[in-house]
Coordinates of C-alpha atoms in Angstrom, one line a residue:
M1 CA 223.6 36.5 1.3
A2 CA 225.3 40.1 0.9
D3 CA 223.7 43.2 1.4
L4 CA 223.1 45.6 -1.2
P5 CA 222.9 49.5 -1.0
I6 CA 220.1 51.0 -0.8
I7 CA 219.6 53.8 -3.3
Q8 CA 218.1 57.2 -1.3
P9 CA 217.5 60.3 -3.2
G10 CA 219.5 63.2 -2.2
R11 CA 223.8 63.2 -2.4
V12 CA 225.1 60.6 -4.4
E13 CA 228.2 59.5 -2.8
N14 CA 231.0 57.2 -3.7
A15 CA 230.9 54.3 -0.9
G16 CA 234.3 52.7 -1.2
I17 CA 236.0 56.7 -2.3
P18 CA 236.0 58.7 1.0
G19 CA 235.6 61.9 0.3
A20 CA 234.5 61.9 -2.9
T21 CA 231.5 64.1 -4.1
L22 CA 229.2 63.2 -6.2
P23 CA 226.4 65.4 -8.2
Q24 CA 222.8 65.5 -6.4
V25 CA 220.3 63.1 -8.2
T26 CA 216.5 64.2 -7.4
P27 CA 214.0 61.2 -9.1
P28 CA 211.0 62.6 -10.6
Q29 CA 207.4 62.6 -9.2
V30 CA 204.6 60.9 -10.9
D31 CA 200.9 61.9 -10.9
Y32 CA 198.4 59.3 -11.7
V33 CA 195.8 61.6 -12.3
G34 CA 193.6 58.7 -14.4
L35 CA 193.6 56.5 -11.2
R36 CA 193.2 59.3 -9.0
A37 CA 190.3 60.8 -11.1
G38 CA 188.5 57.0 -11.2
A39 CA 188.4 57.2 -7.5
A40 CA 187.2 60.0 -7.2
N41 CA 184.4 59.5 -9.1
A42 CA 183.4 56.2 -7.5
Q43 CA 183.6 58.2 -4.2
T44 CA 180.9 60.6 -5.4
V45 CA 179.1 57.4 -7.0
A46 CA 178.7 56.1 -3.7
Q47 CA 178.2 58.9 -1.7
T48 CA 174.9 59.7 -3.9
L49 CA 173.7 56.0 -3.1
D50 CA 173.8 56.3 0.3
R51 CA 172.2 59.4 0.4
L52 CA 169.7 57.7 -2.2
S53 CA 169.2 54.5 0.3
G54 CA 168.9 56.5 3.2
Q55 CA 165.8 58.5 2.0
L56 CA 164.2 55.3 0.3
F57 CA 164.5 53.6 3.2
G58 CA 162.9 56.7 5.5
I59 CA 160.3 56.8 3.1
A60 CA 160.0 53.1 3.7
K61 CA 160.0 53.4 7.3
T62 CA 157.7 56.4 7.7
A63 CA 155.4 54.1 5.4
A64 CA 155.7 51.1 7.5
L65 CA 155.5 53.2 11.1
E66 CA 152.3 54.5 9.7
A67 CA 150.8 51.6 8.4
G68 CA 151.8 49.8 11.9
Y69 CA 150.0 52.8 13.7
Q70 CA 147.1 52.7 11.2
Y71 CA 146.8 48.8 12.1
V72 CA 146.5 49.5 15.7
A73 CA 143.9 52.6 15.1
D74 CA 141.8 50.4 12.6
N75 CA 142.0 47.3 14.9
P76 CA 141.4 48.4 18.8
V77 CA 142.1 46.4 21.2
T78 CA 138.9 43.7 22.3
P79 CA 138.1 43.5 25.8
E80 CA 139.3 40.0 25.6
Q81 CA 142.8 41.1 24.5
L82 CA 143.1 43.5 27.2
E83 CA 141.9 40.7 30.1
A84 CA 144.5 38.1 28.4
A85 CA 147.0 40.9 28.3
K86 CA 146.5 41.5 31.9
R87 CA 147.5 38.2 32.8
G88 CA 150.2 38.5 30.8
N89 CA 148.7 36.7 27.9
L90 CA 150.1 38.6 24.5
E91 CA 149.5 36.0 22.2
P92 CA 146.2 37.6 21.4
L93 CA 147.6 40.8 20.3
R94 CA 149.5 39.2 17.4
L95 CA 152.4 41.4 18.2
G96 CA 154.8 39.7 16.1
G97 CA 158.0 39.9 16.1
S98 CA 160.3 42.8 17.0
L99 CA 163.3 43.5 13.8
N100 CA 161.0 45.1 11.2
I101 CA 159.7 48.7 11.5
Y102 CA 155.8 47.5 10.9
D103 CA 156.1 45.5 13.9
Q104 CA 157.7 47.7 16.0
A105 CA 155.0 50.4 15.0
V106 CA 152.1 48.0 15.8
R107 CA 154.1 47.2 19.3
K108 CA 154.6 50.9 20.1
A109 CA 150.6 51.8 19.4
R110 CA 149.5 48.5 21.2
A111 CA 151.8 49.2 24.1
L112 CA 150.1 53.0 24.2
E113 CA 146.6 51.7 23.8
L114 CA 147.3 49.0 26.4
S115 CA 149.0 51.7 28.5
G116 CA 145.8 54.0 28.4
N117 CA 143.8 51.5 29.1
F118 CA 145.5 50.0 32.6
E119 CA 146.2 53.8 33.6
A120 CA 142.3 54.5 33.3
E121 CA 141.5 51.2 35.3
A122 CA 144.3 52.1 37.8
R123 CA 143.1 55.3 38.2
N124 CA 139.8 54.0 39.1
K125 CA 141.1 51.1 41.4
L126 CA 143.2 53.9 43.6
T127 CA 139.9 56.2 44.0
V128 CA 138.2 53.2 45.3
M129 CA 141.3 52.8 48.1
L130 CA 140.9 56.7 48.1
T131 CA 137.3 56.3 49.1
A132 CA 138.0 53.3 51.5
V133 CA 140.7 55.6 53.1
E134 CA 138.6 58.3 53.9
Q135 CA 136.0 56.0 55.5
G136 CA 138.5 54.5 57.2
Q137 CA 138.0 51.2 55.8
T138 CA 141.6 50.4 54.7
T139 CA 145.1 51.0 55.7
T140 CA 148.5 52.2 54.9
E141 CA 149.9 48.5 54.1
Q142 CA 146.9 47.4 52.5
V143 CA 146.9 50.7 50.4
Q144 CA 150.8 49.9 49.4
Q145 CA 150.5 46.4 48.6
G146 CA 147.2 46.9 46.1
I147 CA 149.2 49.6 44.6
D148 CA 152.1 47.5 44.4
A149 CA 150.2 44.5 42.9
M150 CA 148.2 46.5 40.3
M151 CA 151.3 48.6 39.3
N152 CA 153.9 45.2 38.9
G153 CA 151.3 43.2 37.3
F154 CA 150.0 46.2 34.5
S155 CA 153.8 47.0 33.8
K156 CA 154.8 43.6 33.5
S157 CA 152.4 42.3 31.0
L158 CA 153.3 46.0 29.1
A159 CA 156.9 45.2 29.0
G160 CA 155.9 42.3 27.1
V161 CA 155.0 44.8 24.1
D162 CA 157.4 47.9 25.1
P163 CA 159.5 48.7 27.8
E164 CA 159.5 52.1 27.6
A165 CA 155.9 52.2 27.7
S166 CA 156.0 50.1 31.2
L167 CA 158.7 52.3 32.4
K168 CA 156.5 55.4 32.0
F169 CA 153.3 53.7 32.9
R170 CA 155.2 52.7 36.2
A171 CA 155.9 56.2 36.6
T172 CA 153.0 57.4 36.1
I173 CA 150.9 55.7 38.1
A174 CA 153.7 55.8 40.7
T175 CA 152.8 59.2 41.0
A176 CA 148.8 59.2 41.5
G177 CA 150.2 56.0 43.9
N178 CA 152.0 58.3 46.2
T179 CA 149.1 60.6 46.5
V180 CA 146.9 57.7 47.8
L181 CA 149.2 56.3 50.3
A182 CA 150.1 60.0 51.4
K183 CA 146.7 60.1 52.1
A184 CA 146.3 56.6 53.9
A185 CA 149.3 57.4 55.6
E186 CA 147.5 60.9 57.2
A187 CA 144.2 59.4 57.6
E188 CA 145.9 56.1 59.1
I189 CA 147.5 58.9 61.9
K190 CA 144.6 60.5 62.4
R191 CA 142.8 57.5 63.1
R192 CA 145.7 56.1 65.6
R193 CA 145.4 59.5 67.1
Q194 CA 141.8 59.0 67.6
E195 CA 141.7 56.1 69.2
Q196 CA 144.7 56.7 71.3
V197 CA 142.6 59.9 72.4
I198 CA 139.1 57.4 73.0
K199 CA 141.3 54.6 75.0
F200 CA 142.8 57.9 77.1
D201 CA 139.4 59.4 77.6
R202 CA 138.1 56.1 78.7
D203 CA 141.3 55.6 80.9
F204 CA 140.2 59.2 82.5
D205 CA 136.6 58.0 82.9
N206 CA 137.9 55.1 84.9
S207 CA 140.2 56.9 86.9
I208 CA 137.3 59.7 87.8
R209 CA 134.7 56.8 88.6
L210 CA 137.7 55.1 91.1
L211 CA 138.3 58.6 92.6
E212 CA 134.7 59.2 93.3
A213 CA 134.6 55.7 94.9
A214 CA 137.5 56.6 96.7
V215 CA 136.4 60.3 97.6
S216 CA 132.9 58.4 98.9
Q217 CA 134.7 57.1 101.7
G218 CA 135.8 60.4 102.8
F219 CA 139.5 59.5 103.3
W220 CA 141.8 56.4 102.4
I221 CA 144.4 54.4 103.9
D222 CA 147.9 54.2 102.2
P223 CA 148.8 50.8 101.5
R224 CA 152.5 50.9 102.0
T225 CA 151.9 52.5 105.6
G226 CA 148.2 52.2 106.8
D227 CA 148.6 55.8 107.3
K228 CA 145.1 57.4 107.0
R229 CA 144.8 60.1 103.9
S230 CA 143.2 62.7 102.6
V231 CA 141.0 62.6 99.4
D232 CA 143.3 65.4 98.0
E233 CA 146.4 63.6 98.3
F234 CA 144.9 60.4 96.2
G235 CA 143.5 63.2 94.0
D236 CA 147.2 64.4 93.2
M237 CA 148.1 60.9 92.3
Y238 CA 145.7 60.8 90.1
R239 CA 146.3 64.0 88.6
Q240 CA 150.0 63.3 87.5
T241 CA 148.9 60.0 86.3
I242 CA 146.8 61.8 83.9
S243 CA 148.9 64.9 83.2
T244 CA 151.6 62.5 82.2
S245 CA 149.5 60.3 79.9
A246 CA 147.9 63.5 78.0
L247 CA 151.4 64.7 77.3
V248 CA 152.6 61.4 76.3
L249 CA 150.2 61.8 73.3
G250 CA 152.2 65.2 72.4
D251 CA 149.4 67.1 72.6
A252 CA 149.9 70.3 75.1
A253 CA 146.5 71.5 74.5
L254 CA 145.0 67.9 75.2
Q255 CA 146.9 67.8 78.5
K256 CA 145.2 71.2 79.6
Q257 CA 142.0 70.4 78.5
Y258 CA 142.4 67.1 80.6
S259 CA 143.6 68.9 83.3
D260 CA 140.7 71.1 83.7
K261 CA 138.4 68.1 82.9
F262 CA 140.0 66.4 86.2
E263 CA 139.8 69.9 88.3
A264 CA 135.9 69.9 87.6
A265 CA 135.3 66.3 88.0
F266 CA 137.4 65.9 91.1
K267 CA 135.6 68.7 92.4
Q268 CA 132.1 68.0 92.0
A269 CA 132.9 64.2 93.0
K270 CA 133.8 65.9 96.4
I271 CA 130.5 67.5 96.0
G272 CA 128.9 64.6 94.7
A273 CA 130.3 62.3 97.5
T274 CA 129.5 64.6 100.4
T275 CA 125.6 65.4 99.2
A276 CA 124.9 61.2 98.3
F277 CA 126.1 60.6 102.3
V278 CA 124.3 64.0 103.8
V279 CA 120.9 63.1 102.5
S280 CA 121.1 59.3 103.0
D281 CA 119.3 58.1 106.1
E282 CA 122.5 57.6 108.2
F283 CA 123.2 61.4 108.3
S284 CA 119.5 62.7 107.8
K285 CA 117.2 61.3 109.9
D286 CA 116.3 64.3 111.0
P287 CA 116.5 66.7 108.6
E288 CA 116.2 70.0 110.7
A289 CA 119.2 68.5 112.7
G290 CA 121.3 67.8 109.5
L291 CA 120.9 70.9 108.1
A292 CA 122.4 72.4 111.3
K293 CA 125.2 70.0 111.6
L294 CA 126.0 70.9 108.3
R295 CA 125.9 74.8 108.8
Y296 CA 128.5 74.0 111.8
G297 CA 131.2 72.2 109.5
D298 CA 129.9 68.8 110.8
A299 CA 129.3 66.4 107.5
G300 CA 129.7 62.8 109.4
K301 CA 132.6 60.4 107.8
M302 CA 132.9 63.4 104.5
T303 CA 133.6 66.0 107.3
D304 CA 137.2 65.9 106.4
V305 CA 136.5 66.5 103.1
F306 CA 133.5 68.8 103.4
R307 CA 135.5 71.6 105.7
A308 CA 138.3 71.8 102.9
M309 CA 136.1 72.8 100.8
P310 CA 135.9 76.4 99.4
Y311 CA 133.0 78.5 100.3
D312 CA 130.9 78.1 97.3
D313 CA 131.4 74.4 97.1
K314 CA 130.0 74.2 100.5
A315 CA 127.2 76.4 99.8
K316 CA 126.1 73.9 96.8
V317 CA 126.2 71.0 99.3
I318 CA 123.8 72.6 101.7
A319 CA 121.6 73.6 98.8
N320 CA 121.6 69.8 97.5
Y321 CA 120.6 69.0 101.2
M322 CA 117.8 71.6 101.4
V323 CA 116.4 70.4 97.9
A324 CA 116.5 66.9 98.7
M325 CA 114.8 66.7 102.2
N326 CA 112.1 69.0 100.3
E327 CA 111.4 66.1 97.9
R328 CA 111.6 63.5 100.1
S329 CA 108.9 65.7 102.1
T330 CA 106.8 66.3 98.4
L331 CA 107.2 62.2 98.0
A332 CA 106.1 61.3 101.5
E333 CA 103.2 63.9 101.2
R334 CA 102.7 62.4 97.4
K335 CA 102.5 58.9 98.5
R336 CA 99.9 59.9 101.5
S337 CA 98.1 61.9 99.4
D338 CA 97.9 58.8 96.5
D339 CA 97.3 56.6 99.7
K340 CA 94.1 58.3 100.9
R341 CA 92.7 58.7 97.5
K342 CA 93.1 55.2 96.7
D343 CA 91.4 54.0 100.4
L344 CA 89.0 56.6 99.3
L345 CA 88.0 54.9 95.8
E346 CA 87.9 51.7 97.2
F347 CA 85.4 53.2 100.2
V348 CA 82.7 55.1 98.2
P349 CA 81.3 51.6 96.3
L350 CA 81.4 49.6 99.3
Y351 CA 79.3 52.7 101.1
E352 CA 77.1 52.9 98.1
R353 CA 76.6 49.0 98.2
A354 CA 76.1 49.2 102.0
I355 CA 73.5 52.2 102.3
S356 CA 71.5 50.5 99.8
L357 CA 70.7 47.6 101.5
P358 CA 68.3 47.0 104.9
E359 CA 69.7 48.3 107.7
N360 CA 69.7 44.9 109.4
S361 CA 71.2 43.0 106.6
R362 CA 73.9 40.5 106.9
E363 CA 75.4 41.8 103.7
R364 CA 75.1 45.3 104.8
K365 CA 77.2 44.6 108.2
Q366 CA 79.9 42.7 106.3
L367 CA 80.2 46.0 104.3
T368 CA 80.5 47.8 107.2
Q369 CA 83.2 46.1 108.7
Q370 CA 85.2 46.7 105.1
I371 CA 84.8 49.8 105.6
G372 CA 85.7 50.3 109.3
V373 CA 89.1 48.0 107.9
I374 CA 89.6 50.8 105.4
A375 CA 88.8 53.5 108.2
Q376 CA 91.2 51.7 110.8
R377 CA 93.9 52.0 108.2
N378 CA 93.7 55.3 106.9
P379 CA 91.7 57.7 108.9
E380 CA 92.3 60.4 107.0
A381 CA 90.3 58.5 103.9
V382 CA 88.1 57.5 106.0
P383 CA 87.2 59.0 109.4
L384 CA 85.7 56.8 112.2
S385 CA 82.7 59.3 112.2
V386 CA 81.4 57.7 108.4
I387 CA 80.8 54.4 110.1
K388 CA 78.8 55.9 113.0
D389 CA 76.8 58.0 110.4
L390 CA 76.4 54.8 108.6
N391 CA 74.8 53.4 111.2
E392 CA 72.6 56.2 111.6
P393 CA 70.8 56.4 108.3
S394 CA 67.9 58.3 109.3
K395 CA 70.0 61.2 110.1
E396 CA 68.4 64.3 108.6
G397 CA 71.4 66.3 106.5
N398 CA 71.2 69.9 105.5
Q399 CA 70.2 70.1 101.9
L400 CA 71.6 73.4 101.5
A401 CA 75.1 72.8 103.1
E402 CA 74.8 69.9 100.5
F403 CA 74.3 72.1 97.5
N404 CA 76.7 74.6 98.7
V405 CA 79.4 71.6 99.1
L406 CA 78.3 70.6 95.6
R407 CA 78.7 73.5 94.5
G408 CA 82.1 74.3 95.3
I409 CA 83.3 71.3 94.1
Y410 CA 82.4 72.4 90.3
E411 CA 83.8 75.9 91.2
G412 CA 87.4 74.8 92.7
T413 CA 86.9 75.9 96.3
I414 CA 86.4 72.5 97.4
T415 CA 89.5 70.1 96.6
S416 CA 89.8 67.6 99.6
P417 CA 87.5 65.0 101.2
D418 CA 88.5 66.8 104.8
Q419 CA 86.5 69.6 103.6
I420 CA 83.5 67.4 103.5
Y421 CA 84.0 65.6 106.2
S422 CA 84.3 68.4 108.5
N423 CA 81.2 69.7 107.6
T424 CA 79.0 68.7 110.3
A425 CA 75.5 69.8 108.7
L426 CA 75.6 66.5 106.2
N427 CA 74.6 63.3 106.9
A428 CA 76.6 60.0 105.8
R429 CA 74.5 59.5 102.7
Q430 CA 75.2 62.8 101.6
K431 CA 78.9 63.3 102.5
V432 CA 79.7 59.8 100.1
G433 CA 78.1 61.4 97.3
L434 CA 79.3 64.3 97.6
L435 CA 83.1 61.9 97.9
K436 CA 81.9 60.6 94.8
T437 CA 81.7 63.6 92.7
L438 CA 85.5 65.2 94.1
T439 CA 87.3 62.2 93.2
T440 CA 85.3 61.7 89.6
E441 CA 88.1 62.9 87.0
D442 CA 85.9 63.7 84.6
R443 CA 83.1 65.7 85.9
R444 CA 80.8 66.5 82.6
D445 CA 78.6 63.7 82.9
L446 CA 78.0 64.9 86.8
R447 CA 77.4 68.5 85.6
E448 CA 74.5 67.4 82.9
L449 CA 72.8 65.4 85.7
D450 CA 72.6 68.4 88.1
S451 CA 71.8 70.9 85.1
G452 CA 69.0 68.3 84.0
L453 CA 67.7 68.2 87.6
A454 CA 68.1 72.2 88.1
R455 CA 65.8 72.0 84.5
L456 CA 63.1 69.6 85.6
A457 CA 62.8 71.6 88.9
G458 CA 62.2 74.6 86.9
I459 CA 65.1 76.7 87.8
P460 CA 66.7 78.4 84.3
V461 CA 70.0 77.0 83.8
I462 CA 72.6 79.0 81.6
P463 CA 75.8 77.0 80.3
G464 CA 78.9 78.1 81.8
S465 CA 77.0 80.7 84.4
P466 CA 76.5 79.9 87.7
V467 CA 72.8 79.1 89.5
V468 CA 71.6 81.5 91.7
I469 CA 68.4 80.0 93.5
D470 CA 66.6 80.7 96.7
P471 CA 67.3 78.0 99.0
K472 CA 64.0 78.9 100.7
G473 CA 62.1 78.4 97.8
V474 CA 59.8 76.2 95.9
E475 CA 62.4 75.2 93.1
F476 CA 64.9 74.9 95.7
Q477 CA 62.8 72.5 97.5
R478 CA 62.0 70.8 94.3
L479 CA 65.5 70.4 93.3
Q480 CA 66.2 68.2 96.5
G481 CA 63.7 65.9 95.9
L482 CA 64.6 65.7 92.5
R483 CA 68.0 64.9 93.7
A484 CA 66.7 62.4 96.2
D485 CA 65.2 60.5 93.5
A486 CA 68.1 60.5 91.6
Q487 CA 70.2 58.7 94.6
Q488 CA 67.5 56.0 95.0
I489 CA 67.6 55.3 91.5
Q490 CA 71.5 55.1 91.3
A491 CA 70.8 53.1 95.4
E492 CA 68.7 50.6 93.4
A493 CA 71.1 50.0 90.2
T494 CA 73.9 49.7 92.7
R495 CA 71.8 47.0 94.5
D496 CA 70.9 44.9 91.8
G497 CA 74.5 45.2 90.9
K498 CA 74.0 47.3 87.7
V499 CA 76.5 50.5 86.7
I500 CA 74.4 53.0 86.0
T501 CA 75.6 56.3 84.6
P502 CA 74.7 59.8 85.6
R503 CA 73.1 60.5 82.1
Q504 CA 71.1 57.5 82.3
T505 CA 70.3 58.1 85.8
L506 CA 68.8 61.4 84.6
L507 CA 67.1 59.6 81.6
E508 CA 65.3 57.4 84.0
L509 CA 64.1 60.1 86.5
E510 CA 62.8 61.6 83.5
K511 CA 60.7 58.6 82.6
R512 CA 59.6 58.3 86.0
L513 CA 58.5 61.9 85.9
E514 CA 56.6 61.7 82.7
Q515 CA 54.9 58.4 84.2
R516 CA 54.0 60.6 87.3
R517 CA 52.4 63.1 85.3
N518 CA 50.6 60.8 83.4
S519 CA 49.1 59.5 86.3
E520 CA 45.5 60.0 87.5
Q521 CA 46.2 62.1 90.4
A522 CA 48.4 64.2 88.0
K523 CA 45.6 64.7 85.9
A524 CA 43.1 65.4 88.6
A525 CA 45.3 68.3 89.6
R526 CA 45.7 69.8 86.5
N527 CA 42.1 69.5 85.9
S528 CA 41.4 71.3 89.5
L529 CA 43.8 74.2 88.2
E530 CA 41.8 74.9 84.9
T531 CA 38.7 74.0 85.6
V532 CA 38.2 75.8 89.5
W533 CA 41.7 78.0 90.3
E534 CA 41.9 79.7 86.8
K535 CA 38.4 81.1 87.2
K536 CA 38.6 82.7 90.6
P537 CA 38.0 86.5 89.9
W538 CA 41.5 87.5 91.4
I539 CA 43.4 85.3 89.1
N540 CA 41.1 84.9 86.1
G541 CA 43.9 83.7 83.9
P542 CA 46.2 80.3 83.8
I543 CA 48.5 79.1 85.9
T544 CA 51.9 78.0 85.3
R545 CA 55.1 78.2 86.5
E546 CA 55.7 81.2 84.5
T547 CA 52.8 82.9 86.0
L548 CA 53.4 82.1 89.3
P549 CA 55.7 84.8 90.6
A550 CA 53.0 87.7 89.0
L551 CA 50.1 85.5 91.1
K552 CA 52.5 85.9 94.1
K553 CA 52.8 89.6 93.7
K554 CA 48.9 90.2 93.0
A555 CA 48.4 88.3 96.3
G556 CA 50.2 90.6 98.4
D557 CA 50.0 90.7 102.0
D558 CA 46.5 89.0 101.6
V559 CA 46.3 86.0 104.3
N560 CA 43.5 84.0 102.3
K561 CA 45.1 84.6 98.7
Q562 CA 48.8 83.6 100.3
R563 CA 46.6 80.2 101.4
E564 CA 45.4 79.6 98.1
I565 CA 49.0 80.6 96.2
K566 CA 50.3 77.3 98.3
Q567 CA 47.5 74.8 97.4
I568 CA 48.3 76.2 93.9
E569 CA 51.7 75.2 94.4
R570 CA 51.0 71.9 95.5
L571 CA 48.7 71.3 92.4
L572 CA 51.5 72.4 90.3
D573 CA 53.5 69.7 91.8
Q574 CA 51.0 67.0 91.5
A575 CA 50.4 67.9 88.1
E576 CA 54.2 67.9 87.1
G577 CA 54.7 64.7 88.8
N578 CA 56.9 65.8 91.6
Q579 CA 54.6 64.4 94.5

């Protein structure tokens, strides 16, 4: 098919005639106003409709959002729904789909609500973890596992409701969890360090004990060479080990602390080991000789250790030795005193039983033999002279000496049995009676007995004040007679196997005195005083213990009147039951 020429605007040429020029032809432009105006109007209408629909949709969206939010506000999540959500079950929440705005609003609001609940519970669990961390009840790994499990579980449940809320929840809990985790790591580091320090301290104590054991030998044998080495060289090895172990912990202050502790312990170990040896029986059989050796630098097998000590440490060893020797002497003396007291307490009741029996009775001889055994075992407690006194019961004792010793016991000037045994003026019965008073822990009853005897003898007694008495006077003689009566009552009780207290003795004595006063002899004596002697011209008045001193003064140097005074005193004794 032939190609037709194309008509173009502009210059027109004759295609078949070269060089022929034709006039310029310009076709007219056509403007379709109507169509253009219609199109513009349609566009304006479309834009208006778009704006209107946008506004309407915006209003509808806002209304849907508000409705969704309001629904969630009016219907908060229940505990059952919350528990189900924790387990990943979102069905009870009735969230609907995710394509309409209302359901999206419900999901968003419900996600915020769940997130708030989950965060509150998470913070509570983190607080519990923090408390466990502070109390040392959990580890960093356990805290990390707890945080991860809690964060993953809660965020997974939130992701099914609103992924954005899930991301925010993870970020919030991660921040709070890191605080707890950091605290756990800090506590664990501190705890591990404490464990390391405790282990190091225990190892330090064990090292010191081994060191003390080595020091106590005075030297040590090198296992490699078999040579005898000084304890200071042995200490150098422990010193280096302890210093290195402390530095491994990374604490220069700890290294300094334990280095100082080691030096103090090593010093004390040498002092203690040397002291322990020198106070042993091996070294200190003779305390004086042992002290002399130490002063010349001789400490037996510990000599090398002792001589290497500074002067102050040597002085401590010597001081410890002297204290130990003094304590040993004190303990020995205390034991001797205790044994003496024990034997004395065993002897006194045996003697009381023996002295209350007839001289030639079989039982008395047996008791005398038992007393002899005690005397042989402990002559300090029971001198053999007591056995001799026991066999001489009729020997007269000095009553004034007995009175003075008894007063010395109460006043605290007589404190030892030896002070009683050494008094040759006393017979056996007096000595044992005084020993009994001396060895009695509570002397209040005995004081009551003595005061009662003094009262019955007519001696004024003021509690707490010493009794002043004329040993040559009638009152003293009467007191000794009453004391003899009291001893007789006690001897009778001992013979009958009875236990009688000082108070019971006094009551029995008063009872017997009352019986004597009511006897015919006492009545006759009182009648004689009242009807005969009180009528004498130079007396002419009542005769009593109270008026007797005045009568003696009135008698003066008149021999006859003095003789009558003695008769009056005898009658008074009879009337009062003292004879």
